CSV table of C-alpha atoms in Angstrom, one decimal:
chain,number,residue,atom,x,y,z
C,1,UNK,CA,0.3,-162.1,141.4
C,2,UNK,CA,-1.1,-165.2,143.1
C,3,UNK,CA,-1.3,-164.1,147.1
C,4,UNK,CA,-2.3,-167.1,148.3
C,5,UNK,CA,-4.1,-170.3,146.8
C,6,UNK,CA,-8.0,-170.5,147.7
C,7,UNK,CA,-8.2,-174.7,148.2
C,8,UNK,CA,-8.7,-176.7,150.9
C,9,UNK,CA,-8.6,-174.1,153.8
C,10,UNK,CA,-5.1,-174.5,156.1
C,11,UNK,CA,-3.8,-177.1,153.6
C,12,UNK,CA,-0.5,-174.7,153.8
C,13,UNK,CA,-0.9,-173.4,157.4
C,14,UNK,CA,-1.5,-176.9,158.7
C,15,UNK,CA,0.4,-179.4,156.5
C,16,UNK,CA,2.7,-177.8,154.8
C,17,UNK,CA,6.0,-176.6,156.2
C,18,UNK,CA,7.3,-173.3,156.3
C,19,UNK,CA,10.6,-173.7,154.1
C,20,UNK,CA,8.0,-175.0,151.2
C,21,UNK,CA,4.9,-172.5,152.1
C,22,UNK,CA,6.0,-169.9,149.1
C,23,UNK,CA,6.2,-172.6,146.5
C,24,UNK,CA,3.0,-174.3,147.6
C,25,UNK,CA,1.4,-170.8,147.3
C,26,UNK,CA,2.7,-170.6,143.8
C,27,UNK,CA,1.4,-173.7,142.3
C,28,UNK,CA,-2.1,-174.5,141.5
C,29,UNK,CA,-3.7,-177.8,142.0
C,30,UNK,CA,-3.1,-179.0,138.5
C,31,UNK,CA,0.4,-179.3,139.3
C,32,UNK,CA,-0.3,-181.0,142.8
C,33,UNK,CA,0.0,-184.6,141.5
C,34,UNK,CA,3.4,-183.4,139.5
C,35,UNK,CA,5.4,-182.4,142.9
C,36,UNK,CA,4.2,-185.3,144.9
C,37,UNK,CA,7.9,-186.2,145.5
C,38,UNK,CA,8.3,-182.4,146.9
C,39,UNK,CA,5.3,-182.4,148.8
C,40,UNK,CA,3.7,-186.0,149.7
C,41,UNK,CA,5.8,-186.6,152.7
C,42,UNK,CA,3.9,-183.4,154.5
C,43,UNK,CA,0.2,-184.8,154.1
C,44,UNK,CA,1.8,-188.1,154.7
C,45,UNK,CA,4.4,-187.7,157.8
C,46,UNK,CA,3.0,-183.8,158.7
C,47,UNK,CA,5.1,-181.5,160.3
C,48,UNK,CA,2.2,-180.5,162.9
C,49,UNK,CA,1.8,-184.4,163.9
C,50,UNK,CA,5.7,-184.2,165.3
C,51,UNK,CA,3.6,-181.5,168.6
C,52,UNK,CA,1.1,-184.0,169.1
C,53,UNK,CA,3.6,-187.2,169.7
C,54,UNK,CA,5.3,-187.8,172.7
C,55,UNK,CA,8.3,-189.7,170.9
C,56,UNK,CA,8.6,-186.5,169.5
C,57,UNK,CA,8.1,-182.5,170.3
C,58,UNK,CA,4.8,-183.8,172.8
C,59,UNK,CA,5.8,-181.7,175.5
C,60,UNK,CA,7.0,-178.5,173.1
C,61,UNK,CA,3.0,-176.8,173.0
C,62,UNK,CA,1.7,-177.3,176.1
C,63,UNK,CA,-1.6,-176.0,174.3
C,64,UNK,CA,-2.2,-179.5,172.1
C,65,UNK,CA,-1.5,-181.6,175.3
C,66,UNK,CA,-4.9,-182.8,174.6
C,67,UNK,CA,-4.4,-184.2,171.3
C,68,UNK,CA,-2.4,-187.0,170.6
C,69,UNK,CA,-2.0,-189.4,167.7
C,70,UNK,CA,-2.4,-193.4,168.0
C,71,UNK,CA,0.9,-194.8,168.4
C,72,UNK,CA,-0.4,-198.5,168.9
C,73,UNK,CA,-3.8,-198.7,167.9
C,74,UNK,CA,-5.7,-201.6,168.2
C,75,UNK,CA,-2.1,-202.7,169.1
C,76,UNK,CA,-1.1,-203.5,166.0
C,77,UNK,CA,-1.2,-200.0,163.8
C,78,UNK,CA,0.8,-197.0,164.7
C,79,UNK,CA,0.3,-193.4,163.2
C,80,UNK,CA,3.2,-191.7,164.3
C,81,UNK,CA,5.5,-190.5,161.4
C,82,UNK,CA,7.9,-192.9,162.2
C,83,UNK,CA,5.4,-195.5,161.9
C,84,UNK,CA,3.8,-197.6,159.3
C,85,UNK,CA,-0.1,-196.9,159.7
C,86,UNK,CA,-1.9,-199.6,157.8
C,87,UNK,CA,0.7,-200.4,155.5
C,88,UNK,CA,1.8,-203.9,157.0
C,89,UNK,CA,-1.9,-205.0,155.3
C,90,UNK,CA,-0.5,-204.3,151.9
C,91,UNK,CA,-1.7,-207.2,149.4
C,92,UNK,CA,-3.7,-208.6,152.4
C,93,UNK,CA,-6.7,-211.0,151.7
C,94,UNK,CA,-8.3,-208.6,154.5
C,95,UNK,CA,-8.4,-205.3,152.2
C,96,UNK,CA,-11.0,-206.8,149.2
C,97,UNK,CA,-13.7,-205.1,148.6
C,98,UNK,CA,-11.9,-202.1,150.5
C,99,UNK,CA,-10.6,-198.8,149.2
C,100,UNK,CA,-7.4,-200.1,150.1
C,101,UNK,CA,-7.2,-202.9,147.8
C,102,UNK,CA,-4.8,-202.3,145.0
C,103,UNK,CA,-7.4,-202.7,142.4
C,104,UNK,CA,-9.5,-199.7,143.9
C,105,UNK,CA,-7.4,-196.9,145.3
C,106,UNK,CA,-4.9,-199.1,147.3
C,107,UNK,CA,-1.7,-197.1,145.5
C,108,UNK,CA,-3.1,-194.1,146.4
C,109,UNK,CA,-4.2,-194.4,149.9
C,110,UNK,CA,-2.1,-197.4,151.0
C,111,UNK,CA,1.9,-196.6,150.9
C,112,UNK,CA,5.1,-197.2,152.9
C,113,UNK,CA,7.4,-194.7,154.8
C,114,UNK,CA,3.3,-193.0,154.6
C,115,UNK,CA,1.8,-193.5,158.0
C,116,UNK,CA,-1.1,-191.1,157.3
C,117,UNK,CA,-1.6,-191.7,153.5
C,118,UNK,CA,-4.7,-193.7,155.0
C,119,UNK,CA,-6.7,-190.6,156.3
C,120,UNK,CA,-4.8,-187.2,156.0
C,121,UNK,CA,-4.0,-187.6,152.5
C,122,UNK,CA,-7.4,-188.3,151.3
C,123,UNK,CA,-8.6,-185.7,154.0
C,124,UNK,CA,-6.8,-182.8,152.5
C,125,UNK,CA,-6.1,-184.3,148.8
C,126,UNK,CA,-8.3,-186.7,147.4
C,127,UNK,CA,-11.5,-186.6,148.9
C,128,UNK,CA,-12.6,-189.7,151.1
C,129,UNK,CA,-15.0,-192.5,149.2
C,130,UNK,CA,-17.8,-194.3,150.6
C,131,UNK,CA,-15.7,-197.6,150.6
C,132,UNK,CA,-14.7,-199.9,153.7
C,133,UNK,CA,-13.2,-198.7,156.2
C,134,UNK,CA,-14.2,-195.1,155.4
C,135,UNK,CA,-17.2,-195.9,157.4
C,136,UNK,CA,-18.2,-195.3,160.9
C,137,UNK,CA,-17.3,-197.7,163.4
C,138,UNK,CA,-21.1,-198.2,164.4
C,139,UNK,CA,-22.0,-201.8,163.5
C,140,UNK,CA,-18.5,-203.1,162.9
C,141,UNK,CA,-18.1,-205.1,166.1
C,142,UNK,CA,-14.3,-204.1,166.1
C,143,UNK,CA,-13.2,-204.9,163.1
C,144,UNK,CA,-11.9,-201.2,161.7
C,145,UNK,CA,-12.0,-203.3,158.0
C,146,UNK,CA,-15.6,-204.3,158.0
C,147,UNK,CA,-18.8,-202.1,156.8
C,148,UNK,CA,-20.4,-199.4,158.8
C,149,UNK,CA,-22.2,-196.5,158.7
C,150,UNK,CA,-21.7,-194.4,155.6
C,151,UNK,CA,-20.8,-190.5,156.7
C,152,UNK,CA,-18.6,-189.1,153.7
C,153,UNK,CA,-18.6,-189.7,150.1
C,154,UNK,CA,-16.5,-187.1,148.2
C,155,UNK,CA,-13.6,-188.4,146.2
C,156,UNK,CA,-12.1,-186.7,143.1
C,157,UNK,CA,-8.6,-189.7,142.9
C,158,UNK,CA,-7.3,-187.4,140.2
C,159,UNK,CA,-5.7,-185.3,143.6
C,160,UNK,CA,-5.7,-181.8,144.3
C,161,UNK,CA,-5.8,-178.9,146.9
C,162,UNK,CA,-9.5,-178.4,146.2
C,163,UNK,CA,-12.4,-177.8,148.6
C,164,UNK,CA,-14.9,-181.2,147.7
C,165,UNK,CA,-18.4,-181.0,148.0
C,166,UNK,CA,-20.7,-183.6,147.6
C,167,UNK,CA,-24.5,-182.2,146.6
C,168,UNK,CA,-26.4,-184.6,147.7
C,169,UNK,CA,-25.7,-184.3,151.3
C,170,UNK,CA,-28.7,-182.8,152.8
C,171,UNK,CA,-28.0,-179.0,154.5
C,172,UNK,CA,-28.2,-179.4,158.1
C,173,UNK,CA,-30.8,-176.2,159.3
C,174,UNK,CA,-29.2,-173.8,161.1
C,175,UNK,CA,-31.6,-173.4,163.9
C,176,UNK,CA,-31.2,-177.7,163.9
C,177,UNK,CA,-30.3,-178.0,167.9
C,178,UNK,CA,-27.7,-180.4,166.3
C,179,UNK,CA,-26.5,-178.0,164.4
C,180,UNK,CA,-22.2,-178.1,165.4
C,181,UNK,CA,-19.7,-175.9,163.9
C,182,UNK,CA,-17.9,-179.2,163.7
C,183,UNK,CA,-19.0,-180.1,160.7
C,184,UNK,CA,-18.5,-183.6,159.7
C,185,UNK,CA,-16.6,-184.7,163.2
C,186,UNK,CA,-19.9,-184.0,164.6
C,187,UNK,CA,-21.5,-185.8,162.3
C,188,UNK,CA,-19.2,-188.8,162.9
C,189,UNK,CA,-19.4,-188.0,167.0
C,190,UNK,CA,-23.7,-188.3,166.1
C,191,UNK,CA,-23.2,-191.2,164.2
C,192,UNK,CA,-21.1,-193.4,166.8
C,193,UNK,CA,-23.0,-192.1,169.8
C,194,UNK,CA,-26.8,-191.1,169.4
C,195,UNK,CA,-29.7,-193.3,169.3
C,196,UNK,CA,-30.8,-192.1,166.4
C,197,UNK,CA,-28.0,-192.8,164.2
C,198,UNK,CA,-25.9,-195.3,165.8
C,199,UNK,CA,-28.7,-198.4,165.6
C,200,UNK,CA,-27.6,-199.6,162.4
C,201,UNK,CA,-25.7,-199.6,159.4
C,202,UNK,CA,-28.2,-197.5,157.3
C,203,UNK,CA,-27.3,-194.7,155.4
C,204,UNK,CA,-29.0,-191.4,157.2
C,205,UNK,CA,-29.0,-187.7,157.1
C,206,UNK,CA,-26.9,-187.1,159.8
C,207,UNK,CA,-26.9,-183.6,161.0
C,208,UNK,CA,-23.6,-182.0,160.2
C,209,UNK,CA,-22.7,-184.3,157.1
C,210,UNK,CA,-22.7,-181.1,155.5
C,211,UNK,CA,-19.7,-179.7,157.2
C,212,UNK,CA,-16.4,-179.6,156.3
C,213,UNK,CA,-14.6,-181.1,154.7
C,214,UNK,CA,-17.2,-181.6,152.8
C,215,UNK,CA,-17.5,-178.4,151.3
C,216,UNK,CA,-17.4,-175.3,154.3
C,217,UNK,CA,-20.2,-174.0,155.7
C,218,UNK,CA,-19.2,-170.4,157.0
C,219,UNK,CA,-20.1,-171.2,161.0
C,220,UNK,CA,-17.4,-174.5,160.5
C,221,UNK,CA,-14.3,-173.8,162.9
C,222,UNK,CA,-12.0,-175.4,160.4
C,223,UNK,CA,-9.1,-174.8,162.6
C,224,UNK,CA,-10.1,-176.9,165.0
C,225,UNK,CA,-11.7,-179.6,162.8
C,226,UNK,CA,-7.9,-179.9,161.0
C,227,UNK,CA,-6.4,-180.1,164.4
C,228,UNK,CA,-8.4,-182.6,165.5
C,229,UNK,CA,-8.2,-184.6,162.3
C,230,UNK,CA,-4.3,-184.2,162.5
C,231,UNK,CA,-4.6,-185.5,166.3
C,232,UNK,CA,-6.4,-188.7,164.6
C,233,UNK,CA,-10.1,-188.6,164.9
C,234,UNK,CA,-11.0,-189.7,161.5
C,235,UNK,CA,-8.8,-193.0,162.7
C,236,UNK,CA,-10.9,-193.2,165.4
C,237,UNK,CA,-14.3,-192.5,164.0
C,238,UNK,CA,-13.9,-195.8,161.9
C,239,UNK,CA,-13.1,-198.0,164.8
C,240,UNK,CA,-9.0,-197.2,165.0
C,241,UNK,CA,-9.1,-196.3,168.3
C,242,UNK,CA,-7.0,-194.5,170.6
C,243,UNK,CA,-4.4,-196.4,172.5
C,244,UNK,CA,-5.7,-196.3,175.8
C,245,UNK,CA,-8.5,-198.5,174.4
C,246,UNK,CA,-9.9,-201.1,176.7
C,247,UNK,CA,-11.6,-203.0,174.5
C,248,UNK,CA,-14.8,-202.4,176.0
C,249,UNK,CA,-15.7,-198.4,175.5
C,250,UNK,CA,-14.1,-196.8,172.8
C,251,UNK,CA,-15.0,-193.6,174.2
C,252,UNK,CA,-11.6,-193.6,176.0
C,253,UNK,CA,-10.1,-190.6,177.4
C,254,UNK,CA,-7.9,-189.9,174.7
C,255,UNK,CA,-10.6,-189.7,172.6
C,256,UNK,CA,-13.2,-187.0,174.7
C,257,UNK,CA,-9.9,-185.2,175.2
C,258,UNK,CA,-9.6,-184.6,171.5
C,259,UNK,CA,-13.3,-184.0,170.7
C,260,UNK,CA,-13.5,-181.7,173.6
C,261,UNK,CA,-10.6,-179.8,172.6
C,262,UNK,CA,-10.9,-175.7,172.1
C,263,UNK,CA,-8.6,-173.4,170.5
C,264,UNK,CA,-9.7,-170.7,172.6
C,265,UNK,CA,-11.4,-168.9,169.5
C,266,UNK,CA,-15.2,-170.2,170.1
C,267,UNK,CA,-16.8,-167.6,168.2
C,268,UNK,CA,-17.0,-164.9,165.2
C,269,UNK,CA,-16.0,-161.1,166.4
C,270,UNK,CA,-19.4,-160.1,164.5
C,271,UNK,CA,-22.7,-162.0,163.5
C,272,UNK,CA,-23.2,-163.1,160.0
C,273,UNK,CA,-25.7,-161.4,157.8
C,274,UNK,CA,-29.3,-163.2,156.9
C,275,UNK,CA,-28.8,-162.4,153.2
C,276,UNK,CA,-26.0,-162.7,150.4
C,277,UNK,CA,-23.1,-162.6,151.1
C,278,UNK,CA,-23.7,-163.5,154.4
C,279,UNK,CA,-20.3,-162.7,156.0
C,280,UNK,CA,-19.9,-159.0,157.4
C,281,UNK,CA,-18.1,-156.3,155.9
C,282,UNK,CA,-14.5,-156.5,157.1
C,283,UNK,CA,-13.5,-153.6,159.9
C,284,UNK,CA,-12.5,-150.3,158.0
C,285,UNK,CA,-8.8,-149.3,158.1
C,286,UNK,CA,-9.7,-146.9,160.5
C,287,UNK,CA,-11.3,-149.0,163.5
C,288,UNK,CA,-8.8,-150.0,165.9
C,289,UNK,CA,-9.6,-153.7,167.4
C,290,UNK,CA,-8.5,-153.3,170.9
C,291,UNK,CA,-10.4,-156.5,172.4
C,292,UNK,CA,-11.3,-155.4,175.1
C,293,UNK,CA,-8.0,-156.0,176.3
C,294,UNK,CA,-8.1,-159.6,176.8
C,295,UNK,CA,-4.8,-161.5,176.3
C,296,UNK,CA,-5.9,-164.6,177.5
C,297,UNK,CA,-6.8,-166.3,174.6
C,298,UNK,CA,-9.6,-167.8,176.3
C,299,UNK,CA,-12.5,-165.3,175.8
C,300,UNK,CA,-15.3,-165.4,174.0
C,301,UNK,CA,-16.9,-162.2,173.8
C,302,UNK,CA,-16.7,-160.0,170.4
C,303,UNK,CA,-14.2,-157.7,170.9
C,304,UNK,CA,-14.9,-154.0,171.1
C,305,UNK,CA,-13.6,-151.2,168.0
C,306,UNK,CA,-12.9,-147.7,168.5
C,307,UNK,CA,-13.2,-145.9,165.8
C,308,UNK,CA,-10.1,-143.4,164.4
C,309,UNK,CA,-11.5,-140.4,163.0
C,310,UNK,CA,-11.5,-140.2,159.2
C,311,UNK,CA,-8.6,-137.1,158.9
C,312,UNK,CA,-5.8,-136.8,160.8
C,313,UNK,CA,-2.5,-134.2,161.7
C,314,UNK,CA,-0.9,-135.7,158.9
C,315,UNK,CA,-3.9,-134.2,156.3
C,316,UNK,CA,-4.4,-138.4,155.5
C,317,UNK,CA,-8.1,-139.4,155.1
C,318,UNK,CA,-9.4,-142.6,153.9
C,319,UNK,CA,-11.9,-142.1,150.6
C,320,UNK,CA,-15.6,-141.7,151.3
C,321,UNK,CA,-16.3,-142.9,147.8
C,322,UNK,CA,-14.5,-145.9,146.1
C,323,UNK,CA,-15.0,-145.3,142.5
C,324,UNK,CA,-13.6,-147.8,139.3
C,325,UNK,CA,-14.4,-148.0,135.4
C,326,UNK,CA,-14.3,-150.6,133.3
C,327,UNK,CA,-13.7,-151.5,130.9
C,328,UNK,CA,-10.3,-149.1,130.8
C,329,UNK,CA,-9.3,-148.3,128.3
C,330,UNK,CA,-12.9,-148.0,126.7
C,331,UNK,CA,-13.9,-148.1,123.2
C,332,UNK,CA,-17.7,-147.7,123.8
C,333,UNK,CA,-19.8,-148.0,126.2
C,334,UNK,CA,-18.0,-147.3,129.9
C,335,UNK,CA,-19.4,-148.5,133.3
C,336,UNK,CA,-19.0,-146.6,136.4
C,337,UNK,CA,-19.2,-148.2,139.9
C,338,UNK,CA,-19.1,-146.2,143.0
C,339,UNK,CA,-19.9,-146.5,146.7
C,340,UNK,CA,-21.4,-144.0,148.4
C,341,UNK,CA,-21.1,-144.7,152.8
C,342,UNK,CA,-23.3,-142.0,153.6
C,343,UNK,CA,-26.5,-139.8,152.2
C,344,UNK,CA,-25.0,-137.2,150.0
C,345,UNK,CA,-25.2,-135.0,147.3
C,346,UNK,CA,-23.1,-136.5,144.5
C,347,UNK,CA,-21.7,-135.0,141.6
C,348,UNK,CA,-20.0,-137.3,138.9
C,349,UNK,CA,-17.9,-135.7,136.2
C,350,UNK,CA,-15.7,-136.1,133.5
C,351,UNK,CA,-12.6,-134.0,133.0
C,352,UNK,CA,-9.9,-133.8,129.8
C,353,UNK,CA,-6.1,-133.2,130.6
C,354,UNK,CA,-7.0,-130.0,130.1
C,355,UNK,CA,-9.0,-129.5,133.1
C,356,UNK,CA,-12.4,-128.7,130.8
C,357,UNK,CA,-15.3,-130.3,131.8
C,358,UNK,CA,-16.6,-132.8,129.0
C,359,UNK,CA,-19.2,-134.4,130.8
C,360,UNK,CA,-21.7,-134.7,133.7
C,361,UNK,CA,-22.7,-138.0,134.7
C,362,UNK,CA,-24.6,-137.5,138.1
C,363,UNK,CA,-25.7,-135.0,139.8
C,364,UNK,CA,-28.2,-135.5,143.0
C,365,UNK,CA,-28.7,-136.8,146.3
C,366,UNK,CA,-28.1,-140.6,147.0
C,367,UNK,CA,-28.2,-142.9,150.1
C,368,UNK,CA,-25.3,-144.5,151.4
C,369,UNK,CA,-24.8,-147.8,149.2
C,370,UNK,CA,-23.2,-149.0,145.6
C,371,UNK,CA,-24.3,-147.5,142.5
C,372,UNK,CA,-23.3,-147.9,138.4
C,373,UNK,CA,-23.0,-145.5,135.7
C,374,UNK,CA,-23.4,-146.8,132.1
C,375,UNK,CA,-22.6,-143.8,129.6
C,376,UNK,CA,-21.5,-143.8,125.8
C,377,UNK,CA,-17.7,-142.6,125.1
C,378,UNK,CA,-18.2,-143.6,121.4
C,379,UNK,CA,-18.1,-139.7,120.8
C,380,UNK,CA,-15.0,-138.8,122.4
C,381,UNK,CA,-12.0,-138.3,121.2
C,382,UNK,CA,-9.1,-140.7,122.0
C,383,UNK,CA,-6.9,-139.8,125.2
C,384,UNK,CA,-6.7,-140.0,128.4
C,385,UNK,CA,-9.8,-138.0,130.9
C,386,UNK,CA,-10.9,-138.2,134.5
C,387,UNK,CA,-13.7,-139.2,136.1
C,388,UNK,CA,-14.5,-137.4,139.3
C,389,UNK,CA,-16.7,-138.1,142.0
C,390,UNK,CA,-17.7,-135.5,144.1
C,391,UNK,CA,-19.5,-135.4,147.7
C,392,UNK,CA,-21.4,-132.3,148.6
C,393,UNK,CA,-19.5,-130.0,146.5
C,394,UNK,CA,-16.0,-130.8,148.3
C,395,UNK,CA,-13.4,-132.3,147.4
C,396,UNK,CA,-13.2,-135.8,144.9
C,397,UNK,CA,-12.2,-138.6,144.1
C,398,UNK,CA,-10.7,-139.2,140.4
C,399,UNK,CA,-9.7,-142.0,138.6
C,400,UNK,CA,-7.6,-141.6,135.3
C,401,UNK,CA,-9.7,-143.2,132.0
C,402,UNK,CA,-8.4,-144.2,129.1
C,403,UNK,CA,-10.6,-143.5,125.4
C,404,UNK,CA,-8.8,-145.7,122.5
């Protein structure tokens, strides 16, 4: 049973609505392209957009006051979904030699009725290529068309909720002080507004260029990166500015009020580990999160676990030792993997339906971690057994085998 597809993280908690969020979940993103009439008009008119737009639900979540979509940008091109975007260029002299033109990916990128078929769509769908005006606005005196400063190159047209990654994007070092769990915003923020970026058109390492959404680095707040991107700041970053544009600073208001937007979730509960697989273990069923009690949404500090004890009134324990075989049912050879989460003395065995004893497998003391069995079951006769794993001569855990 599919649970949920693993693509471009929140591409169904961001973008797609919740009357379609059980189909989307069935699909995979070979089929993507085939139910663009069902599911287009999301990355193209999204649902979210409707809370960041005052002609619409604006004033419905207080909490994205801060981010709000160009309605008149430039003021000539308007992003809200009942808008246009960049369609009135359509079959313009002013898209050749663009990623708009027809004869590049115009038909893909450019539509009508699709205000944000310009930079959601190839956000969350196809990848963005290193085309005019998918370039920064640093060096393009204004004009949003013109070339600027590469900062993403990661286009697949054939579509798709997959997570793009382009491999020859240096890795920005961790311990980089430029180092921004904003992933490529920052890199775009970098590349309009530091000295050492913003002087010229060259292609450059910036830090960050190898953040999401180009690929996901694990400190990226993704959340926050979709919201803002939603709220228009890929628009922005390549020179379609926000409508309280001057003319002069581009760093408007409406713009720092966006890239200094906070969800209120600023940091992991637990560090990440320095070696594979880098993430922590998740919390065990049995530790209770209480966080430290805070309700305001506005904390930063790891929240504190109690832990439940193992056994209860009810006689309900969670298992010490998480055992499985495979391959089940076995011909051959059978491998046994088991976790021990403490130093023990542990006794594997293997049991007929009969209760008899047909085999030890281990029997000694080992320190808490994940071991393997291999053992031969070539000799034994077809039918079912148990494996048993046993901690310190109490009571195990068994798991039912199957000999063909």
């Amino acid at each position: 049973v599919q649970v949920s597809r693993l693509g471009m993280p929140l591409t169904n908690e961001a973008v797609v609505p919740i009357g379609k969020k059980d189909l989307w979940n069935s699909l995979t993103p070979y089929q993507d392209l085939g139910m663009l009439s069902t599911f287009g008009k999301y990355f193209y008119q999204p649902e979210l957009a409707l809370y960041m737009d005052d002609t619409f639900f604006g004033g419905a979540v207080p909490a994205l006051a801060p981010l709000r979509i160009q309605r008149k940008s430039l003021g000539a091109f308007g992003f809200g979904n009942d808008q246009q975007g960049l369609f009135a260029l359509k079959g313009s002299p002013a898209l050749d030699g663009t990623a708009l033109a027809d004869y590049n990916f115009g038909n893909l990128l450019l539509k009508k009725n699709a205000p944000r078929s310009v930079d959601l769509w190839p956000i969350f769908h196809t990848g963005v290529p290193n085309l005019r005006p998918y370039q920064l606005a640093t060096g393009k005196n204004g004009d949003p068309l013109a070339a600027g400063k590469p900062f993403v190159n990661n286009i697949l047209e054939n579509g798709g909720d997959m997570l793009r990654l382009n491999l020859a994007v240096p890795v920005t070092p961790r311990n980089d002080p430029k180092f921004s769990s904003l992933g490529l915003v920052q890199a775009a923020v970098l590349g309009l507004t530091d000295p050492a970026y913003n002087m010229n058109k060259d292609i450059q390492a910036i830090p960050n260029m190898d953040g999401f959404p180009n690929g996901r680095r694990l400190e990226d707040d993704v959340t926050l990166i979709e919201l803002q991107a939603v709220s228009g700041v890929v628009l922005a970053a390549i020179g379609l500015w926000y409508d309280d544009f001057d003319g002069s600073n581009p760093l408007s208001q409406d713009l720092l009020d966006v890239l200094s937007y906070k969800t209120g979730v600023n940091a992991n509960d637990a560090p990440f580990k320095s070696k594979f697989p880098f993430v922590q273990a998740p919390f065990a069923g049995t530790d209770n999160c209480n966080c430290d009690n805070n309700t305001s949404g506005k904390g930063t500090n790891p929240p504190s676990a109690m832990r439940i004890p193992r056994s209860s009134n009810l006689g309900v324990a969670t298992p010490e030792n998480f055992v499985s075989s495979y391959p089940n049912p076995s011909a051959n050879v059978n491998t046994i993997k088991y976790r021990v989460d403490v130093a023990s003395q542990i006794k594997i065995v293997v049991m007929d339906q009969q209760g008899r004893q047909v085999n030890e497998l281990v029997n000694k003391k080992q320190d808490a971690g994940v071991y393997t069995v291999n053992w031969n079951t070539q000799k034994l006769p077809a039918g079912t057994y148990f494996i048993s794993v046993i901690k310190n001569g109490g009571k195990g855990q068994s798991i039912k085998l199957v000999k063909n």
